[in-house]
mmCIF file of C-alpha atoms in Angstrom:
data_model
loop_
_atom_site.group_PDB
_atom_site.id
_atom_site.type_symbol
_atom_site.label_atom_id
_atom_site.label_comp_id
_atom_site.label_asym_id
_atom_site.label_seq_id
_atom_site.Cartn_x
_atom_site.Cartn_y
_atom_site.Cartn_z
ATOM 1 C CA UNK A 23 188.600 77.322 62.286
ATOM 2 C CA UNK A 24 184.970 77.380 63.860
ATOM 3 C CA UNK A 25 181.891 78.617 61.861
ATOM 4 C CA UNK A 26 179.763 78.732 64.757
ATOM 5 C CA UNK A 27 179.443 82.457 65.779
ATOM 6 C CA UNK A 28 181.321 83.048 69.045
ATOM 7 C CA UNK A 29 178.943 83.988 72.022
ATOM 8 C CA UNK A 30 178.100 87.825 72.959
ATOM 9 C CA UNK A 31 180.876 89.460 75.241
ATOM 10 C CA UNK A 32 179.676 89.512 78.396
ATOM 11 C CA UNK A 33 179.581 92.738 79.042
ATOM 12 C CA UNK A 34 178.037 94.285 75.806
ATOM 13 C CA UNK A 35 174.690 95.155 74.715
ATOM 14 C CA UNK A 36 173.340 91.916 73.210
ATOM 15 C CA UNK A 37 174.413 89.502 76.260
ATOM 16 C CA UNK A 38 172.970 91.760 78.242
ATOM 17 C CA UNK A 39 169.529 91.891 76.060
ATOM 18 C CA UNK A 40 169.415 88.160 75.922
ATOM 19 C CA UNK A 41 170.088 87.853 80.119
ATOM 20 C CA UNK A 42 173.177 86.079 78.829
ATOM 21 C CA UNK A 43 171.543 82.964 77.647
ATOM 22 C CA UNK A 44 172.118 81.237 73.933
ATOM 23 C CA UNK A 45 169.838 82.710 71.865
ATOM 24 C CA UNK A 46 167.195 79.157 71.730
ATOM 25 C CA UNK A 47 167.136 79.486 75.269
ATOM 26 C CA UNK A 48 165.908 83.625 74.988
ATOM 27 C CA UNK A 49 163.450 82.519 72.145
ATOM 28 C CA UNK A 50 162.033 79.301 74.865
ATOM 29 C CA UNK A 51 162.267 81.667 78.040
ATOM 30 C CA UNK A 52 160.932 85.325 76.617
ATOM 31 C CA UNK A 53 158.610 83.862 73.821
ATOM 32 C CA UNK A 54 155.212 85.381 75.411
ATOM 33 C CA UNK A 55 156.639 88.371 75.101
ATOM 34 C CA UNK A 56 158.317 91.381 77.766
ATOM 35 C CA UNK A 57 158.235 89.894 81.560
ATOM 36 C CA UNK A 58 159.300 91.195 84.108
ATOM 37 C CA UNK A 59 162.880 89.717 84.424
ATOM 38 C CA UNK A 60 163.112 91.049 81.064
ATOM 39 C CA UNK A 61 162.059 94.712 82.414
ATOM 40 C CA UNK A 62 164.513 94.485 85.401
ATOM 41 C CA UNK A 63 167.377 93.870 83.245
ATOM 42 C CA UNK A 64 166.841 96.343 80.487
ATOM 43 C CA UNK A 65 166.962 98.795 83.956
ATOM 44 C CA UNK A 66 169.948 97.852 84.945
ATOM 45 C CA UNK A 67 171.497 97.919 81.781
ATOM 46 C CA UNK A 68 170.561 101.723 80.978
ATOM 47 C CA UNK A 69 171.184 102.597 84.702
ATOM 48 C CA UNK A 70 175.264 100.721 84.135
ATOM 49 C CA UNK A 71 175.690 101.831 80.552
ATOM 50 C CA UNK A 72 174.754 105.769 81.359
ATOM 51 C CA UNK A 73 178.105 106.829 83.329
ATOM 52 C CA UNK A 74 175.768 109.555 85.242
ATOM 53 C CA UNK A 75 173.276 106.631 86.375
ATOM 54 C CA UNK A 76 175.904 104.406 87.290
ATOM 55 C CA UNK A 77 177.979 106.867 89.277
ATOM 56 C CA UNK A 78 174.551 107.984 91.318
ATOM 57 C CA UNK A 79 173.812 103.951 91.863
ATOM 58 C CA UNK A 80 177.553 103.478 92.785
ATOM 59 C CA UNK A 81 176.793 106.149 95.672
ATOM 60 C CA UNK A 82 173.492 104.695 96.779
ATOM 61 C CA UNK A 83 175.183 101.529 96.841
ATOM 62 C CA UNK A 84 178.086 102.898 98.967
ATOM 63 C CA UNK A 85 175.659 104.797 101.153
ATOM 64 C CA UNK A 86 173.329 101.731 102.070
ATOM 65 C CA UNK A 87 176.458 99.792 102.859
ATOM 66 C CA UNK A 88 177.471 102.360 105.185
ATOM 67 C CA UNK A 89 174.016 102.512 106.995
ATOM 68 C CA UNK A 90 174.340 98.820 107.156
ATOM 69 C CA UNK A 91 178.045 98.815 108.892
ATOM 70 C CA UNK A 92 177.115 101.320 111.494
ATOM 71 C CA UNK A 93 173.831 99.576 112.431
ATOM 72 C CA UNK A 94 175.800 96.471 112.763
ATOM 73 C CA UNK A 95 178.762 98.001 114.439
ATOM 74 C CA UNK A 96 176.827 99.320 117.179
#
């Protein structure tokens, strides 16, 4: 049996809050404090995780890909 703690799911809360990195390479990478890659993923994770954020981004997603198919099908 292993006693090294398995890694965080990838889809829960703390692989998400580490950007999916082991935590020495979180302490290295965020150790001056909140950057902006940081920022941008705590976003997206409280846009995915709400189920009324994510189903308004799944519709601006499938909007701008519809824009995007008509200007190219022209």
């Amino acid at each position: 049996m292993c006693s090294a703690s398995p890694l965080p799911h990838r889809g829960s809360r703390s692989w998400w809050l580490t950007g999916g990195l082991p935590a020495h390479a979180t302490r290295t990478r965020w150790s001056d404090g909140p950057t902006d890659e940081f920022m941008w993923i705590h976003a997206a994770y409280e846009t995915l995780s709400d189920p009324d954020k994510r189903t308004e981004y799944d519709r601006e997603i499938l909007v701008a890909n519809q824009r995007w198919r008509s200007f190219h099908s022209s």
